[in-house]
Amino acid sequence: MRVVVDASVLVGELLRQRGRALLVNNGLEVFGAEQVMSETRYEMRRRLGRMTRLTQDQQQSLLGGL
């Protein structure tokens, strides 16, 4: 299945356990413009910084697939 997403939807799903499980499903292809991916990376770094005590390197490692 192919799914086109915007940044707010992608960020929301990445923050939810159920959403993360869906996003790693091999039968799901997620599409978004480069701007969407850039916004998602920015927002996830910002939120991870507030929600966790991860270093910048740890955040980058975690978000490397985006």
PDB file of N, CA and C in Angstrom:
ATOM      1  N   MET A   1       0.849  -1.165   0.000  1.00  0.00           N
ATOM      2  CA  MET A   1       0.000   0.000   0.000  1.00  0.00           C
ATOM      3  C   MET A   1       0.899   1.233   0.000  1.00  0.00           C
ATOM      4  N   ARG A   2       0.529   2.223  -0.764  1.00  0.00           N
ATOM      5  CA  ARG A   2       1.258   3.489  -0.821  1.00  0.00           C
ATOM      6  C   ARG A   2       0.471   4.572  -0.090  1.00  0.00           C
ATOM      7  N   VAL A   3       1.193   5.339   0.721  1.00  0.00           N
ATOM      8  CA  VAL A   3       0.566   6.391   1.510  1.00  0.00           C
ATOM      9  C   VAL A   3       1.374   7.671   1.345  1.00  0.00           C
ATOM     10  N   VAL A   4       0.686   8.762   1.049  1.00  0.00           N
ATOM     11  CA  VAL A   4       1.319  10.076   0.969  1.00  0.00           C
ATOM     12  C   VAL A   4       0.977  10.812   2.259  1.00  0.00           C
ATOM     13  N   VAL A   5       2.005  11.360   2.910  1.00  0.00           N
ATOM     14  CA  VAL A   5       1.794  11.993   4.211  1.00  0.00           C
ATOM     15  C   VAL A   5       2.313  13.419   4.220  1.00  0.00           C
ATOM     16  N   ASP A   6       1.807  14.186   5.178  1.00  0.00           N
ATOM     17  CA  ASP A   6       2.390  15.505   5.429  1.00  0.00           C
ATOM     18  C   ASP A   6       3.151  15.420   6.754  1.00  0.00           C
ATOM     19  N   ALA A   7       3.889  16.453   7.071  1.00  0.00           N
ATOM     20  CA  ALA A   7       4.785  16.424   8.234  1.00  0.00           C
ATOM     21  C   ALA A   7       4.029  16.212   9.541  1.00  0.00           C
ATOM     22  N   SER A   8       2.904  16.867   9.720  1.00  0.00           N
ATOM     23  CA  SER A   8       2.197  16.752  11.003  1.00  0.00           C
ATOM     24  C   SER A   8       1.695  15.330  11.235  1.00  0.00           C
ATOM     25  N   VAL A   9       1.217  14.682  10.190  1.00  0.00           N
ATOM     26  CA  VAL A   9       0.752  13.297  10.316  1.00  0.00           C
ATOM     27  C   VAL A   9       1.930  12.376  10.614  1.00  0.00           C
ATOM     28  N   LEU A  10       3.018  12.559   9.893  1.00  0.00           N
ATOM     29  CA  LEU A  10       4.189  11.708  10.081  1.00  0.00           C
ATOM     30  C   LEU A  10       4.768  11.860  11.489  1.00  0.00           C
ATOM     31  N   VAL A  11       4.894  13.076  11.971  1.00  0.00           N
ATOM     32  CA  VAL A  11       5.403  13.311  13.327  1.00  0.00           C
ATOM     33  C   VAL A  11       4.475  12.664  14.349  1.00  0.00           C
ATOM     34  N   GLY A  12       3.187  12.863  14.187  1.00  0.00           N
ATOM     35  CA  GLY A  12       2.224  12.279  15.113  1.00  0.00           C
ATOM     36  C   GLY A  12       2.327  10.767  15.179  1.00  0.00           C
ATOM     37  N   GLU A  13       2.468  10.137  14.026  1.00  0.00           N
ATOM     38  CA  GLU A  13       2.564   8.679  13.994  1.00  0.00           C
ATOM     39  C   GLU A  13       3.902   8.186  14.532  1.00  0.00           C
ATOM     40  N   LEU A  14       4.977   8.921  14.305  1.00  0.00           N
ATOM     41  CA  LEU A  14       6.278   8.529  14.844  1.00  0.00           C
ATOM     42  C   LEU A  14       6.305   8.597  16.367  1.00  0.00           C
ATOM     43  N   LEU A  15       5.481   9.443  16.949  1.00  0.00           N
ATOM     44  CA  LEU A  15       5.441   9.587  18.402  1.00  0.00           C
ATOM     45  C   LEU A  15       4.557   8.538  19.076  1.00  0.00           C
ATOM     46  N   ARG A  16       3.732   7.865  18.298  1.00  0.00           N
ATOM     47  CA  ARG A  16       2.835   6.842  18.848  1.00  0.00           C
ATOM     48  C   ARG A  16       3.402   5.453  18.573  1.00  0.00           C
ATOM     49  N   GLN A  17       3.309   4.563  19.534  1.00  0.00           N
ATOM     50  CA  GLN A  17       3.814   3.200  19.352  1.00  0.00           C
ATOM     51  C   GLN A  17       3.112   2.513  18.181  1.00  0.00           C
ATOM     52  N   ARG A  18       1.813   2.633  18.115  1.00  0.00           N
ATOM     53  CA  ARG A  18       1.056   2.009  17.026  1.00  0.00           C
ATOM     54  C   ARG A  18       1.454   2.599  15.673  1.00  0.00           C
ATOM     55  N   GLY A  19       1.677   3.905  15.637  1.00  0.00           N
ATOM     56  CA  GLY A  19       2.090   4.559  14.403  1.00  0.00           C
ATOM     57  C   GLY A  19       3.449   4.085  13.936  1.00  0.00           C
ATOM     58  N   ARG A  20       4.387   3.952  14.875  1.00  0.00           N
ATOM     59  CA  ARG A  20       5.725   3.453  14.512  1.00  0.00           C
ATOM     60  C   ARG A  20       5.637   2.044  13.958  1.00  0.00           C
ATOM     61  N   ALA A  21       4.798   1.212  14.559  1.00  0.00           N
ATOM     62  CA  ALA A  21       4.638  -0.162  14.073  1.00  0.00           C
ATOM     63  C   ALA A  21       4.095  -0.168  12.647  1.00  0.00           C
ATOM     64  N   LEU A  22       3.165   0.708  12.351  1.00  0.00           N
ATOM     65  CA  LEU A  22       2.620   0.796  10.995  1.00  0.00           C
ATOM     66  C   LEU A  22       3.657   1.289   9.999  1.00  0.00           C
ATOM     67  N   LEU A  23       4.466   2.250  10.408  1.00  0.00           N
ATOM     68  CA  LEU A  23       5.450   2.841   9.502  1.00  0.00           C
ATOM     69  C   LEU A  23       6.575   1.882   9.139  1.00  0.00           C
ATOM     70  N   VAL A  24       6.875   0.923   9.992  1.00  0.00           N
ATOM     71  CA  VAL A  24       7.928  -0.040   9.670  1.00  0.00           C
ATOM     72  C   VAL A  24       7.381  -1.287   8.978  1.00  0.00           C
ATOM     73  N   ASN A  25       6.088  -1.326   8.761  1.00  0.00           N
ATOM     74  CA  ASN A  25       5.449  -2.429   8.052  1.00  0.00           C
ATOM     75  C   ASN A  25       5.995  -2.493   6.629  1.00  0.00           C
ATOM     76  N   ASN A  26       6.527  -3.645   6.240  1.00  0.00           N
ATOM     77  CA  ASN A  26       7.113  -3.791   4.909  1.00  0.00           C
ATOM     78  C   ASN A  26       6.107  -3.622   3.779  1.00  0.00           C
ATOM     79  N   GLY A  27       4.843  -3.788   4.050  1.00  0.00           N
ATOM     80  CA  GLY A  27       3.834  -3.642   3.016  1.00  0.00           C
ATOM     81  C   GLY A  27       3.363  -2.209   2.817  1.00  0.00           C
ATOM     82  N   LEU A  28       3.943  -1.275   3.532  1.00  0.00           N
ATOM     83  CA  LEU A  28       3.524   0.121   3.476  1.00  0.00           C
ATOM     84  C   LEU A  28       4.646   0.976   2.912  1.00  0.00           C
ATOM     85  N   GLU A  29       4.353   1.704   1.850  1.00  0.00           N
ATOM     86  CA  GLU A  29       5.307   2.647   1.271  1.00  0.00           C
ATOM     87  C   GLU A  29       4.846   4.055   1.623  1.00  0.00           C
ATOM     88  N   VAL A  30       5.687   4.796   2.326  1.00  0.00           N
ATOM     89  CA  VAL A  30       5.348   6.147   2.764  1.00  0.00           C
ATOM     90  C   VAL A  30       6.035   7.142   1.843  1.00  0.00           C
ATOM     91  N   PHE A  31       5.256   8.065   1.292  1.00  0.00           N
ATOM     92  CA  PHE A  31       5.777   9.078   0.391  1.00  0.00           C
ATOM     93  C   PHE A  31       5.523  10.464   0.965  1.00  0.00           C
ATOM     94  N   GLY A  32       6.505  11.323   0.795  1.00  0.00           N
ATOM     95  CA  GLY A  32       6.370  12.720   1.186  1.00  0.00           C
ATOM     96  C   GLY A  32       7.403  13.530   0.432  1.00  0.00           C
ATOM     97  N   ALA A  33       7.077  14.746   0.121  1.00  0.00           N
ATOM     98  CA  ALA A  33       8.025  15.624  -0.572  1.00  0.00           C
ATOM     99  C   ALA A  33       9.237  15.863   0.323  1.00  0.00           C
ATOM    100  N   GLU A  34      10.353  16.262  -0.260  1.00  0.00           N
ATOM    101  CA  GLU A  34      11.566  16.523   0.523  1.00  0.00           C
ATOM    102  C   GLU A  34      11.292  17.546   1.621  1.00  0.00           C
ATOM    103  N   GLN A  35      10.469  18.534   1.344  1.00  0.00           N
ATOM    104  CA  GLN A  35      10.125  19.530   2.365  1.00  0.00           C
ATOM    105  C   GLN A  35       9.417  18.859   3.544  1.00  0.00           C
ATOM    106  N   VAL A  36       8.562  17.892   3.267  1.00  0.00           N
ATOM    107  CA  VAL A  36       7.865  17.159   4.329  1.00  0.00           C
ATOM    108  C   VAL A  36       8.874  16.412   5.191  1.00  0.00           C
ATOM    109  N   MET A  37       9.825  15.750   4.548  1.00  0.00           N
ATOM    110  CA  MET A  37      10.825  14.994   5.296  1.00  0.00           C
ATOM    111  C   MET A  37      11.705  15.934   6.125  1.00  0.00           C
ATOM    112  N   SER A  38      12.056  17.077   5.556  1.00  0.00           N
ATOM    113  CA  SER A  38      12.867  18.063   6.269  1.00  0.00           C
ATOM    114  C   SER A  38      12.121  18.597   7.490  1.00  0.00           C
ATOM    115  N   GLU A  39      10.843  18.929   7.312  1.00  0.00           N
ATOM    116  CA  GLU A  39      10.025  19.411   8.428  1.00  0.00           C
ATOM    117  C   GLU A  39       9.890  18.334   9.497  1.00  0.00           C
ATOM    118  N   THR A  40       9.740  17.089   9.069  1.00  0.00           N
ATOM    119  CA  THR A  40       9.604  15.979  10.009  1.00  0.00           C
ATOM    120  C   THR A  40      10.873  15.806  10.828  1.00  0.00           C
ATOM    121  N   ARG A  41      12.030  15.823  10.177  1.00  0.00           N
ATOM    122  CA  ARG A  41      13.302  15.697  10.894  1.00  0.00           C
ATOM    123  C   ARG A  41      13.458  16.830  11.914  1.00  0.00           C
ATOM    124  N   TYR A  42      13.164  18.054  11.491  1.00  0.00           N
ATOM    125  CA  TYR A  42      13.280  19.213  12.384  1.00  0.00           C
ATOM    126  C   TYR A  42      12.372  19.049  13.602  1.00  0.00           C
ATOM    127  N   GLU A  43      11.123  18.722  13.361  1.00  0.00           N
ATOM    128  CA  GLU A  43      10.145  18.624  14.445  1.00  0.00           C
ATOM    129  C   GLU A  43      10.464  17.459  15.381  1.00  0.00           C
ATOM    130  N   MET A  44      10.913  16.339  14.830  1.00  0.00           N
ATOM    131  CA  MET A  44      11.251  15.196  15.678  1.00  0.00           C
ATOM    132  C   MET A  44      12.462  15.512  16.553  1.00  0.00           C
ATOM    133  N   ARG A  45      13.460  16.190  16.008  1.00  0.00           N
ATOM    134  CA  ARG A  45      14.618  16.585  16.828  1.00  0.00           C
ATOM    135  C   ARG A  45      14.178  17.507  17.963  1.00  0.00           C
ATOM    136  N   ARG A  46      13.336  18.458  17.636  1.00  0.00           N
ATOM    137  CA  ARG A  46      12.851  19.410  18.633  1.00  0.00           C
ATOM    138  C   ARG A  46      12.090  18.680  19.739  1.00  0.00           C
ATOM    139  N   ARG A  47      11.197  17.797  19.348  1.00  0.00           N
ATOM    140  CA  ARG A  47      10.389  17.087  20.342  1.00  0.00           C
ATOM    141  C   ARG A  47      11.211  16.088  21.140  1.00  0.00           C
ATOM    142  N   LEU A  48      12.108  15.375  20.464  1.00  0.00           N
ATOM    143  CA  LEU A  48      12.962  14.433  21.193  1.00  0.00           C
ATOM    144  C   LEU A  48      13.826  15.162  22.211  1.00  0.00           C
ATOM    145  N   GLY A  49      14.291  16.349  21.855  1.00  0.00           N
ATOM    146  CA  GLY A  49      15.092  17.144  22.774  1.00  0.00           C
ATOM    147  C   GLY A  49      14.327  17.512  24.032  1.00  0.00           C
ATOM    148  N   ARG A  50      13.039  17.755  23.892  1.00  0.00           N
ATOM    149  CA  ARG A  50      12.207  18.109  25.049  1.00  0.00           C
ATOM    150  C   ARG A  50      11.758  16.885  25.835  1.00  0.00           C
ATOM    151  N   MET A  51      11.546  15.768  25.142  1.00  0.00           N
ATOM    152  CA  MET A  51      10.968  14.581  25.768  1.00  0.00           C
ATOM    153  C   MET A  51      12.007  13.623  26.353  1.00  0.00           C
ATOM    154  N   THR A  52      13.251  13.719  25.908  1.00  0.00           N
ATOM    155  CA  THR A  52      14.274  12.768  26.336  1.00  0.00           C
ATOM    156  C   THR A  52      15.547  13.505  26.734  1.00  0.00           C
ATOM    157  N   ARG A  53      16.491  12.752  27.196  1.00  0.00           N
ATOM    158  CA  ARG A  53      17.804  13.311  27.522  1.00  0.00           C
ATOM    159  C   ARG A  53      18.846  12.812  26.528  1.00  0.00           C
ATOM    160  N   LEU A  54      18.420  12.533  25.320  1.00  0.00           N
ATOM    161  CA  LEU A  54      19.346  12.056  24.295  1.00  0.00           C
ATOM    162  C   LEU A  54      20.276  13.176  23.851  1.00  0.00           C
ATOM    163  N   THR A  55      21.514  12.811  23.565  1.00  0.00           N
ATOM    164  CA  THR A  55      22.450  13.779  22.998  1.00  0.00           C
ATOM    165  C   THR A  55      22.088  14.010  21.536  1.00  0.00           C
ATOM    166  N   GLN A  56      22.670  15.030  20.933  1.00  0.00           N
ATOM    167  CA  GLN A  56      22.439  15.299  19.509  1.00  0.00           C
ATOM    168  C   GLN A  56      22.837  14.088  18.670  1.00  0.00           C
ATOM    169  N   ASP A  57      23.956  13.448  19.008  1.00  0.00           N
ATOM    170  CA  ASP A  57      24.408  12.268  18.263  1.00  0.00           C
ATOM    171  C   ASP A  57      23.419  11.115  18.387  1.00  0.00           C
ATOM    172  N   GLN A  58      22.880  10.905  19.577  1.00  0.00           N
ATOM    173  CA  GLN A  58      21.901   9.843  19.782  1.00  0.00           C
ATOM    174  C   GLN A  58      20.616  10.128  19.008  1.00  0.00           C
ATOM    175  N   GLN A  59      20.192  11.389  19.005  1.00  0.00           N
ATOM    176  CA  GLN A  59      19.009  11.763  18.236  1.00  0.00           C
ATOM    177  C   GLN A  59      19.237  11.504  16.754  1.00  0.00           C
ATOM    178  N   GLN A  60      20.404  11.899  16.258  1.00  0.00           N
ATOM    179  CA  GLN A  60      20.716  11.709  14.846  1.00  0.00           C
ATOM    180  C   GLN A  60      20.716  10.228  14.495  1.00  0.00           C
ATOM    181  N   SER A  61      21.270   9.412  15.368  1.00  0.00           N
ATOM    182  CA  SER A  61      21.299   7.971  15.138  1.00  0.00           C
ATOM    183  C   SER A  61      19.881   7.408  15.077  1.00  0.00           C
ATOM    184  N   LEU A  62      19.043   7.864  15.980  1.00  0.00           N
ATOM    185  CA  LEU A  62      17.659   7.407  16.032  1.00  0.00           C
ATOM    186  C   LEU A  62      16.878   7.852  14.807  1.00  0.00           C
ATOM    187  N   LEU A  63      17.116   9.069  14.343  1.00  0.00           N
ATOM    188  CA  LEU A  63      16.370   9.636  13.224  1.00  0.00           C
ATOM    189  C   LEU A  63      17.063   9.427  11.888  1.00  0.00           C
ATOM    190  N   GLY A  64      18.142   8.693  11.873  1.00  0.00           N
ATOM    191  CA  GLY A  64      18.921   8.511  10.656  1.00  0.00           C
ATOM    192  C   GLY A  64      18.126   7.997   9.470  1.00  0.00           C
ATOM    193  N   GLY A  65      17.058   7.248   9.718  1.00  0.00           N
ATOM    194  CA  GLY A  65      16.265   6.695   8.629  1.00  0.00           C
ATOM    195  C   GLY A  65      15.302   7.669   7.992  1.00  0.00           C
ATOM    196  N   LEU A  66      15.166   8.854   8.548  1.00  0.00           N
ATOM    197  CA  LEU A  66      14.228   9.833   7.980  1.00  0.00           C
ATOM    198  C   LEU A  66      14.875  10.639   6.890  1.00  0.00           C
TER     199      LEU A  66
END
